[in-house]
Every structure is written in C-alpha cells, then in structure tokens.
Amino acid sequence: MRKVSQISAVLRLGRRSRHTNGCRSYCTPPNPTPSGPLTSYSNLVEQGRLQHDPYQEKVASAFQNLFGRLEHFEKEMEDYHVRLEEWEKKREEERRRLMVEEAEKKEEDGVWASMNKQGQKLLGRWVLGRRQMNVEPGVGKWVSYLNRERKLDSIVGSRPAIPSAPKGLYIYGNVGCGKTMLMDMFYSATDGMIRHRQRFHFHEAMLKINEQMHKYWKENGEEKSSQYSVSSWIMNLPVDERVKEWLAGEEFYKQQLQMKHILPAVADKFLVDQQSIKKGASILCFDEIQTVDVFAIVALSGIMSRLLTTGTVLVATSNRAPRELNQDGMQKEIFDKFISKLEKHCEIISIGSEVDYRRVAAKNSVHYLWPLNDGVLEEFEKMWRQVTDQYGGEITSATLPVMFGRTVDVPESCKGVARFTFEYLCGRPVGAADYIAVAKNYHTIFISEIPAMSMEIRDKARRFITLVDELYNHHCCLVSSAETPIDELFQGTAEGTLFDLESFQFETETEDSRLRRDVLAEGSISAAGSPSSIVKMLSGEEEMFAFARAASRLIEMQTPLYLEGVRFLHPYFHQPK
C-alpha cells in the first residue's frame, strides 16, 4: 500500500489556463503546431511510456492519413459556408417576396371578399391564439408550399455543393487495446486546426441529443400551436391585415413541416456552433458507440446520417464491428440504412490486439484500496483528510444542477474534491446525467464501501459501470475502498444477463415524458423497443463487455500516466478563476 505522502504528490493539482478538450494525458500538452497522432504515438513509445504494438501503430497511421487531409478540408469548408450563407440569405429574401406577391394576388382575386366585418381584428385575435390561421385547406397548403419551393429553385439556383469530406474512422476491438487513447491523440492533434469539433462518450451524447430534442420541442412544438407571435417581417409589412394573417399561417405551416424532421434539426445544432461568425469543417469523436435500445438506434441514425451528409468527419470507437452492434435486430431497416451510410463515410479498422495494456501499466494500486478492513478504512480516511486539508479543510455540502430542473446533492465536498458512499451513488434511481454533473464539477472523487457485485445487485452494478465510464471520460481521479480486488469486483455475471432499464432512460420533465414516445411514433417506429423485448437485448456477452470495460478503466485510473493528466484535462481546472 502506497504512503499517503505519495498519494498527495499525485493529487497536488494546480490550475491550468489552456483548454485541452478532454483528451488523455498521453496527448498533453499538444505542440502549438501539432505533427500528428502517429508522431505522438512514436514519441511515447520511444520514451518508454507506451509499449510498441503493431496493431496500434496501424491505427495511428490511419489517423495520420486523415489528419493530413484535414487542413485543406477546413479551408474548403470555410469557403463553402460563406457561399451557403449567401445562398440561404438570398433564398429567404426571395421566399418572402414570393409569399407577399401570392398573398396580394389572392386579395386582388377576392379570395377573402366574403370575410365579415370582424376580419380586420382577426390578426390580433390569431396572435392571442383564439382562432385558427387562414391558410390553404388540406392538400392545398402542401401544393402551395411545393410550388413556392420550385420557384425558389429556379430563381436562386440549387444549394451550393458541399466539398467531399475525407473518410472518418470507426475503430473497434477488445477493452484496453488502445482505441480511446489513439482517438484522443488524433483529437488533440486537431486542436487549433479544426474550429468546430466535439468529443462525446455514448452516455453524454444521448443525454445531449435528448436535451436538444426537448429544447426544440419547447421552442417549436405543440405547446405553441395555440399561441404564437407573428414574425416581425410580417407585422411590419404595409399590407392589409388579412394578407398578414395568411402570411403568418404559411409561416406556421412551414414550421409544422420542420417539426416532422426533428432529428435533422437537432443534428444541425448538435455539433456546429450556430453562433460562430466563421464556420469550417466539423469533427465528431464518439467514444464507445452503442445501440442499447430503440431510441439510441433511431436517434443515432437520424443525427449521424445528417452529420455525415453535411461534411462532418466522424471518428468512433466501439467494442464491436458496425454490423454487430445490433445483434437483436431492433429496427433493422433503420439500423441497416445507418450502417450502410457509416461504412460509406468511414474506414472500418479492427485493433486485433488481445492485450489489455491498462493492466500492463498498472503494476501497483495507488487509489483502489481493499479489502474493507480496519487498516484500509483508516488509510481511506487519512487520504481524505490530507487532500481536503490541502485545499483549505472546509468541508461543505453542495447541490449541482443536472438538467431539466433536476439537481443532485453532494454530501461532502471541498474545492473540487467530493466524497460519497457506493450506496449513495449507485443504490438510488440516478443515472448518467447525475454522474456527468458530478464528474464535471469534481476532479477528485472518493467512493467508499464498494461491494463485490453479483446478480443480486444488478441494478447497482449497471449504475456503477455508468459511473466509472463518466469519471473516466472526464478524467477524474478516483480514490475508493472496496471489498475485493478489481478483477474480482464483478461476480456471478455468467449466471445470466444484467439489465437495468432505468440506467438507460434519459431524463425529461414530467409533463414532457411523451417526448421520446412521440418522436418514435411520428417516425413510424414500431413497438419493438418495448421493455419486454429490450430486456432480451443484452446478452451475457454484452454484459461481460461492459464489466470488462469498467474493470479495465478502473485499472488504468491507477496508472501514473492517467493520474498525470488529471491536472491538465479535468474541466475543473479550465473554469474561470
């Protein structure tokens, strides 16, 4: 067991002002003019910090080839976005002009001549939501909309052609073989080269998608169908009120059409900073891509398809090859279309190594203390006191915002350090959103009394796996006391499948719990994702993947290489002072 003074040396963390976007310590600090992921990998091997592996070197070379094409692609995309902005502006101007001409023609033809004396008040009453819009009935609205779009195509011309994007990469292989490490080397190398880029873990991405859907629904959805505000450009027109009413109705019809395509709309805001003055290429790095339920398949299919066809370069890691992700055949037609598009836009590479390099690197357990005897408990308490004393010694409770108005309580915390029991974090109905909030706000997490997990506490085991994923993904330092060594932490998994439906539910406000259901229904999604069929989804092999990944990550979190990166990579150290 390591001395407390040695632990303190690792945890003596200072603030750093440079943002590193969540890459691992083998990527830090990147050079001002990065030479690429293959050079980074080779340097770490030469320094003895990594063991040479031909499979890893092959993947690093593929990343290097992609990296070499990005600078030119970034410039092409910058030019494209300039042309696209000009085209969209001209098209909107022409659209409004055509609508006004069409409305005035209807007025001249006496379309609204039969309206009674209250007609002058209709616009004001419509704004208050007391009357339906005066728009073309039935199919007429759709025909009117299509005719207008065709006219716009002939006047403005077609949308500017998007530059051909370099193929992304889909890397799959066993746990601990270096997938995430190599992806993060690539991501770090693009810092300063690519303006719009994001890195997500699966849980975080699903929560963000759900949050964006919820926001879009709130801003444009059904709850606004009875009360709108008329666009300012319509209100300011020097035309008859009945013309304004018709124009507002046509605008609303366009909005209704857009609501039927919610996933592409969410995709447009999922990655690219819409407020950015200057746009260019986009990169999405997606760690541990999965298809855990129907929602994941539908959401990923809609959003990824949109991103891939609008110039986003996708880099993804997974334990499985693309066509093996959906072994239970949920929404097969949608899934197959998505995979075909993925294979078209990404090079698929397997890391064939059977070695879990995390285990090779973690020769001594620094922060994972076991068993739960008096000596370990005393050491755990001593480490807690020393770390909190280092940060001032004042221990307080805290409440963190999660999302949709929810919060999570932190019983004990001190300037970036927090303490929990296993039961508090994993024995209650909490999930990925709560763990992300904790991981983002605390660079060092103490968790006590972790039991050996079996089928008897399968729900807690699933939550613990999600917790480990998020602590690892945000590069937290984890100090824990447990009943068994890491390799013996998950017991009894061969007896049957583990599935915690709750851990795969993504939070939403009570009054909007219909959101996911409505999206699936509107997309003609069948009930194949009902709980009874979802429970059958995860095979024992899938569960073993999850357990093996969690154990492997717990081991890596003990390594000096990982711990060195906490002070550079954790979000806490990039917050404004």
XYZ file of C-alpha atoms in Angstrom:
577
model
C 0.000 0.000 0.000
C 1.366 3.366 -1.023
C 2.175 6.054 1.516
C -0.230 8.942 1.933
C 2.546 11.401 1.052
C 2.911 9.723 -2.330
C -0.816 9.974 -2.895
C -0.718 13.665 -2.049
C 2.030 14.265 -4.573
C -0.174 12.863 -7.318
C -3.194 14.871 -6.165
C -1.315 18.168 -5.782
C -3.142 19.777 -8.659
C -2.716 23.319 -9.895
C -4.910 25.292 -12.266
C -4.032 25.459 -15.935
C -5.462 28.054 -18.261
C -5.098 26.194 -21.549
C -8.114 24.174 -22.623
C -7.394 20.651 -23.833
C -10.897 19.457 -24.747
C -10.846 16.331 -22.654
C -8.005 14.339 -24.235
C -5.981 11.913 -22.175
C -2.589 12.579 -20.653
C -0.724 10.871 -23.458
C -1.877 13.798 -25.592
C -0.695 16.625 -23.343
C 0.496 19.166 -23.764
C -0.014 19.324 -27.552
C 2.502 21.313 -29.539
C 1.474 24.722 -30.947
C 1.973 23.185 -34.383
C 0.998 19.527 -33.889
C 2.801 16.989 -36.031
C 0.054 14.415 -35.927
C -1.093 11.340 -34.000
C 1.465 8.930 -35.451
C 4.336 11.149 -34.292
C 2.745 11.425 -30.839
C 2.417 7.643 -30.638
C 6.002 7.045 -31.802
C 7.363 9.569 -29.301
C 5.581 7.871 -26.403
C 6.953 4.501 -27.481
C 10.492 5.922 -27.709
C 10.110 7.439 -24.241
C 9.080 4.067 -22.848
C 5.667 5.380 -21.793
C 3.911 3.061 -24.226
C 4.751 -0.443 -25.373
C 5.026 -0.771 -29.152
C 2.109 -2.619 -30.693
C 1.836 -3.191 -34.478
C -1.972 -3.046 -34.329
C -1.905 0.315 -32.569
C 0.723 1.604 -34.988
C -1.506 0.644 -37.924
C -4.415 2.612 -36.470
C -2.139 5.566 -35.633
C -1.046 5.578 -39.297
C -4.690 5.679 -40.407
C -5.292 8.624 -38.079
C -2.196 10.322 -39.509
C -3.536 9.967 -43.046
C -6.837 11.505 -42.000
C -5.051 14.263 -40.097
C -3.032 15.130 -43.206
C -6.187 15.839 -45.219
C -7.975 17.990 -42.653
C -6.173 21.307 -43.096
C -7.156 21.528 -46.765
C -10.674 20.316 -45.971
C -11.056 23.004 -43.300
C -10.319 25.717 -45.888
C -12.731 24.140 -48.374
C -15.483 24.077 -45.753
C -14.856 27.701 -44.758
C -15.379 28.751 -48.400
C -18.460 26.515 -48.627
C -20.093 28.077 -45.556
C -19.562 31.564 -46.990
C -21.305 30.522 -50.205
C -24.032 28.695 -48.266
C -24.763 31.731 -46.099
C -25.108 33.957 -49.156
C -27.378 31.421 -50.860
C -29.604 30.995 -47.774
C -29.928 34.760 -47.337
C -30.894 35.284 -50.982
C -33.338 32.367 -50.885
C -35.086 33.700 -47.770
C -35.405 37.166 -49.320
C -36.930 35.668 -52.468
C -39.220 33.403 -50.431
C -40.689 36.362 -48.579
C -41.119 38.291 -51.816
C -42.973 35.389 -53.442
C -45.212 34.956 -50.416
C -46.194 38.628 -50.389
C -46.903 38.557 -54.144
C -49.008 35.423 -53.723
C -50.958 36.935 -50.822
C -51.624 40.199 -52.674
C -52.773 38.252 -55.743
C -55.267 36.357 -53.602
C -56.560 39.636 -52.238
C -56.939 41.093 -55.749
C -58.827 37.993 -56.845
C -61.278 38.449 -53.977
C -60.338 35.282 -52.131
C -61.103 36.951 -48.831
C -64.001 39.109 -50.026
C -66.526 37.033 -48.101
C -64.888 37.777 -44.753
C -67.205 39.622 -42.349
C -66.638 42.933 -40.634
C -64.609 41.287 -37.904
C -61.924 40.422 -40.440
C -59.820 43.442 -39.520
C -59.472 42.051 -35.997
C -58.518 38.544 -36.989
C -54.770 39.052 -36.888
C -54.802 40.380 -33.354
C -57.142 37.608 -32.245
C -54.998 34.992 -34.016
C -51.877 36.244 -32.211
C -53.707 35.562 -28.956
C -54.455 32.053 -30.143
C -58.245 32.387 -30.335
C -58.648 31.466 -33.993
C -57.042 29.106 -36.483
C -54.849 30.617 -39.183
C -56.374 31.496 -42.546
C -54.251 29.185 -44.693
C -54.878 26.983 -47.683
C -57.005 23.966 -46.661
C -55.831 20.345 -46.825
C -53.591 19.344 -49.691
C -53.673 22.930 -50.968
C -51.158 24.014 -48.330
C -48.716 21.321 -49.386
C -49.117 22.110 -53.098
C -48.674 25.831 -52.413
C -45.526 25.133 -50.417
C -44.027 22.858 -53.107
C -44.785 25.299 -55.918
C -43.084 28.073 -53.979
C -40.014 25.874 -53.351
C -39.779 25.043 -57.070
C -39.938 28.709 -57.986
C -37.176 29.432 -55.499
C -35.021 26.712 -57.040
C -35.376 28.299 -60.464
C -34.750 31.853 -59.197
C -31.938 31.291 -56.676
C -30.458 28.087 -58.014
C -29.613 24.882 -56.206
C -27.894 24.677 -52.841
C -24.076 25.006 -53.068
C -22.365 21.633 -53.400
C -20.667 20.535 -50.204
C -16.961 19.617 -50.508
C -16.135 15.934 -50.444
C -15.126 15.089 -46.872
C -12.250 12.730 -46.092
C -13.373 9.380 -44.752
C -13.586 9.173 -40.988
C -12.561 6.163 -38.920
C -14.513 3.529 -36.988
C -12.142 1.675 -34.652
C -13.259 -1.455 -32.824
C -11.578 -4.040 -30.628
C -11.305 -5.522 -27.159
C -11.186 -3.466 -23.971
C -7.834 -1.919 -23.123
C -6.387 -2.311 -26.638
C -5.868 1.451 -27.100
C -8.926 2.605 -29.091
C -9.742 5.625 -26.939
C -6.066 6.503 -26.495
C -5.456 6.688 -30.247
C -8.673 8.603 -30.899
C -7.706 11.143 -28.257
C -4.244 11.545 -29.787
C -5.956 12.408 -33.057
C -8.428 14.769 -31.374
C -5.627 16.550 -29.526
C -3.639 16.958 -32.767
C -6.570 18.797 -34.399
C -6.571 21.492 -31.701
C -6.071 24.797 -33.499
C -6.590 23.260 -36.940
C -10.312 22.463 -36.842
C -12.604 25.110 -35.368
C -15.723 23.005 -34.821
C -15.070 19.721 -33.067
C -16.591 17.729 -30.242
C -15.754 14.592 -28.323
C -18.559 12.655 -26.654
C -18.928 9.444 -24.728
C -22.073 7.485 -25.579
C -23.981 8.407 -22.388
C -23.173 12.104 -22.727
C -24.125 12.144 -26.418
C -27.509 10.501 -25.784
C -28.285 12.956 -22.999
C -27.294 15.893 -25.193
C -29.467 14.619 -28.047
C -32.417 14.222 -25.691
C -31.810 17.678 -24.218
C -31.678 19.275 -27.674
C -34.874 17.466 -28.714
C -36.589 18.705 -25.570
C -35.423 22.267 -26.207
C -36.508 22.160 -29.837
C -39.874 20.769 -28.827
C -40.338 23.544 -26.285
C -39.407 26.273 -28.755
C -41.266 24.957 -31.801
C -43.589 22.195 -30.697
C -47.219 21.579 -29.945
C -47.423 23.781 -26.880
C -47.013 26.779 -29.200
C -49.762 25.656 -31.569
C -52.344 27.723 -29.709
C -50.273 30.839 -29.106
C -47.707 32.311 -31.492
C -46.056 35.573 -32.187
C -46.156 36.755 -35.775
C -42.740 37.233 -37.370
C -41.620 40.847 -37.247
C -41.058 40.974 -41.006
C -44.781 40.185 -41.480
C -46.024 42.633 -38.859
C -44.037 45.476 -40.436
C -45.380 44.968 -43.951
C -47.537 47.831 -45.322
C -50.318 45.434 -46.363
C -53.842 44.533 -45.343
C -54.308 42.649 -42.054
C -55.839 39.732 -43.930
C -52.674 39.436 -46.004
C -50.612 39.370 -42.831
C -52.853 36.654 -41.421
C -52.374 34.477 -44.489
C -48.604 35.026 -44.467
C -48.411 34.095 -40.783
C -50.386 30.922 -41.468
C -47.990 29.921 -44.243
C -45.028 30.523 -41.925
C -46.620 28.296 -39.317
C -47.202 25.552 -41.892
C -43.506 25.645 -42.773
C -42.722 25.323 -39.059
C -45.034 22.303 -38.805
C -43.180 20.606 -41.655
C -39.866 21.227 -39.894
C -41.188 19.666 -36.690
C -41.705 16.396 -38.574
C -37.949 16.287 -39.113
C -36.816 16.932 -35.558
C -33.688 14.756 -35.671
C -32.050 16.590 -38.611
C -32.919 19.878 -36.888
C -31.277 18.665 -33.673
C -28.268 17.428 -35.649
C -27.737 20.907 -37.095
C -27.264 22.241 -33.567
C -25.624 19.152 -32.098
C -22.117 19.907 -33.282
C -21.607 23.180 -35.131
C -21.631 26.352 -33.055
C -24.543 28.202 -34.615
C -23.332 31.481 -33.138
C -19.903 31.216 -34.725
C -19.008 34.077 -37.039
C -16.768 31.861 -39.124
C -17.553 28.224 -39.864
C -15.461 25.462 -41.302
C -15.115 21.693 -41.105
C -16.563 19.679 -38.216
C -15.146 16.660 -36.406
C -17.158 14.406 -34.100
C -15.225 11.939 -31.947
C -17.639 9.407 -30.451
C -16.281 7.029 -27.792
C -17.942 3.654 -27.132
C -20.679 3.864 -29.752
C -23.559 1.533 -28.802
C -27.142 0.683 -29.717
C -28.668 -0.089 -26.333
C -32.321 0.484 -27.216
C -34.706 1.627 -29.930
C -34.231 5.285 -29.085
C -30.448 5.013 -29.471
C -30.835 3.393 -32.890
C -33.378 5.926 -34.169
C -31.602 8.961 -32.702
C -28.137 7.906 -33.843
C -29.435 7.018 -37.304
C -31.155 10.363 -37.816
C -28.469 12.565 -36.340
C -25.392 10.738 -37.628
C -26.870 10.444 -41.111
C -27.460 14.185 -41.181
C -23.955 14.996 -39.926
C -22.249 12.583 -42.298
C -24.029 14.076 -45.325
C -23.277 17.676 -44.322
C -19.499 17.414 -44.090
C -18.853 16.170 -40.557
C -15.908 13.796 -40.192
C -16.831 11.011 -37.767
C -14.299 9.161 -35.635
C -15.834 6.443 -33.477
C -14.680 3.647 -31.177
C -16.581 0.555 -30.140
C -16.141 -2.961 -28.843
C -17.966 -4.288 -31.890
C -17.831 -4.059 -35.675
C -20.616 -1.842 -37.078
C -22.874 -4.661 -38.274
C -22.524 -6.494 -34.955
C -23.824 -3.559 -32.904
C -27.492 -4.503 -33.250
C -27.396 -8.227 -32.557
C -31.058 -8.359 -31.513
C -32.337 -6.864 -34.751
C -34.192 -3.868 -33.318
C -35.482 -1.515 -36.044
C -33.472 -3.478 -38.578
C -34.390 -1.359 -41.617
C -33.410 1.912 -39.941
C -30.257 0.349 -38.483
C -29.138 -1.140 -41.807
C -29.508 2.220 -43.604
C -27.467 3.894 -40.885
C -24.696 1.279 -41.039
C -24.545 1.495 -44.842
C -24.032 5.246 -44.569
C -21.456 4.752 -41.798
C -19.488 2.306 -43.936
C -19.620 4.728 -46.870
C -18.226 7.629 -44.852
C -15.794 5.797 -42.527
C -12.913 3.401 -42.854
C -13.592 0.406 -40.585
C -10.484 -0.821 -38.729
C -10.101 -3.549 -36.134
C -7.422 -3.399 -33.454
C -6.598 -7.078 -33.288
C -4.506 -6.935 -30.121
C -5.637 -9.214 -27.296
C -3.505 -7.359 -24.743
C -5.198 -5.110 -22.176
C -2.437 -2.503 -21.857
C -4.117 -0.884 -18.877
C -3.257 -3.948 -16.836
C 0.322 -3.879 -18.060
C 0.725 -0.249 -16.966
C -0.994 -0.596 -13.568
C 1.529 -2.602 -11.565
C 0.570 -1.013 -8.250
C -2.834 0.012 -6.985
C -2.498 3.631 -5.891
C -6.058 4.690 -5.186
C -8.052 1.460 -5.174
C -7.896 0.162 -1.600
C -9.138 -3.261 -0.484
C -10.440 -5.223 1.404
C -12.868 -3.416 3.685
C -10.927 -3.999 6.900
C -9.869 -1.574 9.622
C -6.485 -0.849 8.017
C -7.996 0.116 4.660
C -10.719 2.207 6.275
C -8.118 4.087 8.310
C -5.971 4.678 5.198
C -9.014 5.888 3.246
C -9.930 8.388 5.979
C -6.333 9.587 6.218
C -6.218 10.231 2.455
C -9.497 12.168 2.620
C -8.275 14.368 5.467
C -4.945 15.087 3.799
C -6.458 16.021 0.438
C -9.165 18.243 1.957
C -6.613 19.894 4.264
C -4.549 20.675 1.193
C -7.499 22.635 -0.232
C -8.354 24.527 2.919
C -10.022 21.900 5.040
C -13.535 23.378 4.918
C -15.917 20.556 4.071
C -19.404 21.549 2.951
C -22.403 20.046 1.186
C -23.429 21.153 -2.306
C -26.257 20.865 -4.809
C -25.443 20.514 -8.516
C -27.799 21.259 -11.414
C -28.313 18.261 -13.679
C -30.792 19.068 -16.453
C -34.483 19.828 -16.924
C -34.545 21.470 -13.493
C -33.219 18.399 -11.676
C -30.406 18.516 -9.133
C -28.072 16.108 -7.366
C -26.869 16.593 -3.782
C -23.220 16.194 -2.795
C -22.998 15.362 0.953
C -19.311 16.268 1.418
C -17.107 18.406 -0.826
C -14.118 20.720 -0.675
C -12.879 22.795 -3.624
C -13.018 20.216 -6.408
C -12.949 17.159 -4.136
C -16.098 15.204 -3.208
C -16.915 12.145 -1.140
C -19.714 9.582 -1.489
C -20.619 6.083 -0.441
C -21.266 3.456 -3.094
C -24.831 3.108 -1.873
C -25.481 6.845 -2.214
C -24.281 6.967 -5.845
C -25.463 3.567 -7.091
C -28.205 2.452 -4.718
C -30.677 5.179 -5.732
C -32.515 5.882 -9.022
C -29.860 8.090 -10.590
C -28.176 7.823 -13.965
C -25.682 9.173 -16.455
C -26.869 12.792 -16.200
C -26.197 12.823 -12.442
C -22.795 11.203 -12.850
C -21.805 13.665 -15.578
C -22.704 16.580 -13.281
C -20.519 15.127 -10.514
C -17.645 14.287 -12.872
C -17.592 17.773 -14.408
C -17.537 19.574 -11.052
C -15.054 17.469 -9.049
C -11.582 16.452 -10.181
C -11.105 14.001 -7.287
C -13.876 11.623 -6.174
C -13.747 9.479 -3.025
C -16.115 6.474 -3.048
C -16.258 4.142 -0.068
C -17.683 0.680 0.604
C -17.825 -0.680 -2.936
C -19.150 -4.263 -2.646
C -18.443 -7.298 -4.797
C -21.223 -7.160 -7.379
C -23.431 -10.018 -8.451
C -26.829 -10.670 -9.999
C -28.404 -9.862 -6.648
C -27.475 -6.174 -7.046
C -27.529 -5.986 -10.847
C -29.161 -2.535 -10.896
C -26.403 -1.118 -8.730
C -23.792 -2.856 -10.880
C -25.147 -1.235 -14.025
C -25.136 2.194 -12.382
C -21.596 1.645 -11.175
C -20.470 0.833 -14.721
C -22.066 4.065 -15.966
C -20.423 5.974 -13.099
C -16.966 4.586 -13.942
C -17.477 5.469 -17.622
C -18.224 9.115 -16.784
C -15.432 9.522 -14.215
C -13.009 8.076 -16.744
C -14.398 10.130 -19.618
C -13.956 13.385 -17.664
C -10.532 12.272 -16.394
C -11.332 12.310 -12.687
C -9.013 10.986 -10.008
C -10.879 8.186 -8.211
C -9.978 7.104 -4.665
C -12.001 4.130 -3.485
C -12.313 1.447 -0.841
C -13.726 -1.890 -1.978
C -14.491 -5.374 -0.787
C -12.402 -7.179 -3.416
C -9.618 -6.575 -5.948
C -10.752 -5.045 -9.244
C -10.602 -8.377 -11.079
C -12.997 -9.906 -8.564
C -15.343 -6.933 -8.287
C -17.975 -8.284 -10.716
C -19.143 -11.742 -9.720
C -21.852 -14.048 -10.985
C -22.280 -12.411 -14.383
C -22.098 -15.794 -16.133
C -25.342 -16.830 -14.409
C -27.456 -14.632 -16.691
C -27.863 -11.243 -18.275
C -27.766 -7.992 -16.377
C -30.092 -5.262 -17.451
C -31.154 -2.089 -15.708
C -33.817 -0.387 -17.788
C -33.631 2.638 -15.542
C -29.979 3.294 -16.296
C -30.804 3.639 -19.969
C -33.672 6.084 -19.509
C -32.854 9.650 -20.364
C -34.438 12.220 -18.081
C -37.160 14.578 -19.194
C -39.665 16.787 -17.456
C -42.763 15.016 -16.189
C -45.163 16.907 -18.403
C -42.994 16.085 -21.434
C -42.452 12.409 -20.762
C -44.208 11.863 -24.095
C -41.232 13.296 -25.977
C -39.379 10.097 -26.880
C -42.576 8.178 -27.465
C -43.928 10.837 -29.831
C -40.691 11.044 -31.789
C -40.675 7.280 -32.295
C -44.362 7.234 -33.243
C -44.028 10.098 -35.715
C -41.135 8.289 -37.327
C -43.310 5.180 -37.808
C -41.275 3.315 -35.226
C -42.759 0.018 -34.121
C -43.054 -1.190 -30.565
C -40.036 -3.464 -30.903
C -38.378 -1.442 -28.202
C -40.935 -2.211 -25.526
C -39.466 -3.176 -22.135
C -40.263 -6.862 -22.623
C -38.214 -7.016 -25.819
C -35.497 -4.655 -24.629
C -34.869 -6.900 -21.633
C -33.889 -9.638 -24.088
C -31.488 -7.336 -25.869
C -28.354 -7.547 -23.766
C -26.794 -10.960 -23.970
C -24.390 -12.292 -21.359
C -21.588 -11.411 -23.773
C -22.718 -7.786 -23.933
C -22.760 -7.602 -20.147
C -19.295 -9.109 -19.983
C -18.095 -6.366 -22.356
C -19.488 -3.732 -20.002
C -17.913 -5.306 -16.925
C -14.578 -5.862 -18.642
C -14.503 -2.245 -19.804
C -15.290 -0.942 -16.315
C -12.604 -3.118 -14.696
C -10.059 -2.146 -17.354
C -10.786 1.545 -16.848
C -10.563 1.234 -13.071
C -7.123 -0.273 -13.567
C -5.997 2.468 -15.948
C -7.153 5.093 -13.450
C -4.428 3.811 -11.117
C -1.613 4.387 -13.601
C 0.846 7.306 -13.331
C 0.162 8.219 -16.975
C -3.555 8.669 -16.251
C -3.006 10.500 -12.964
C -0.510 12.911 -14.525
C -3.223 14.049 -16.888
C -5.858 14.980 -14.284
C -4.498 18.472 -13.655
C -4.305 19.155 -17.407
C -7.505 17.521 -18.578
C -10.240 17.777 -15.977
C -12.832 20.534 -16.669
C -12.420 21.908 -13.123
C -9.007 23.308 -13.975
C -10.283 25.153 -17.035
C -13.010 27.077 -15.245
C -12.586 30.865 -14.900
C -10.830 31.757 -11.665
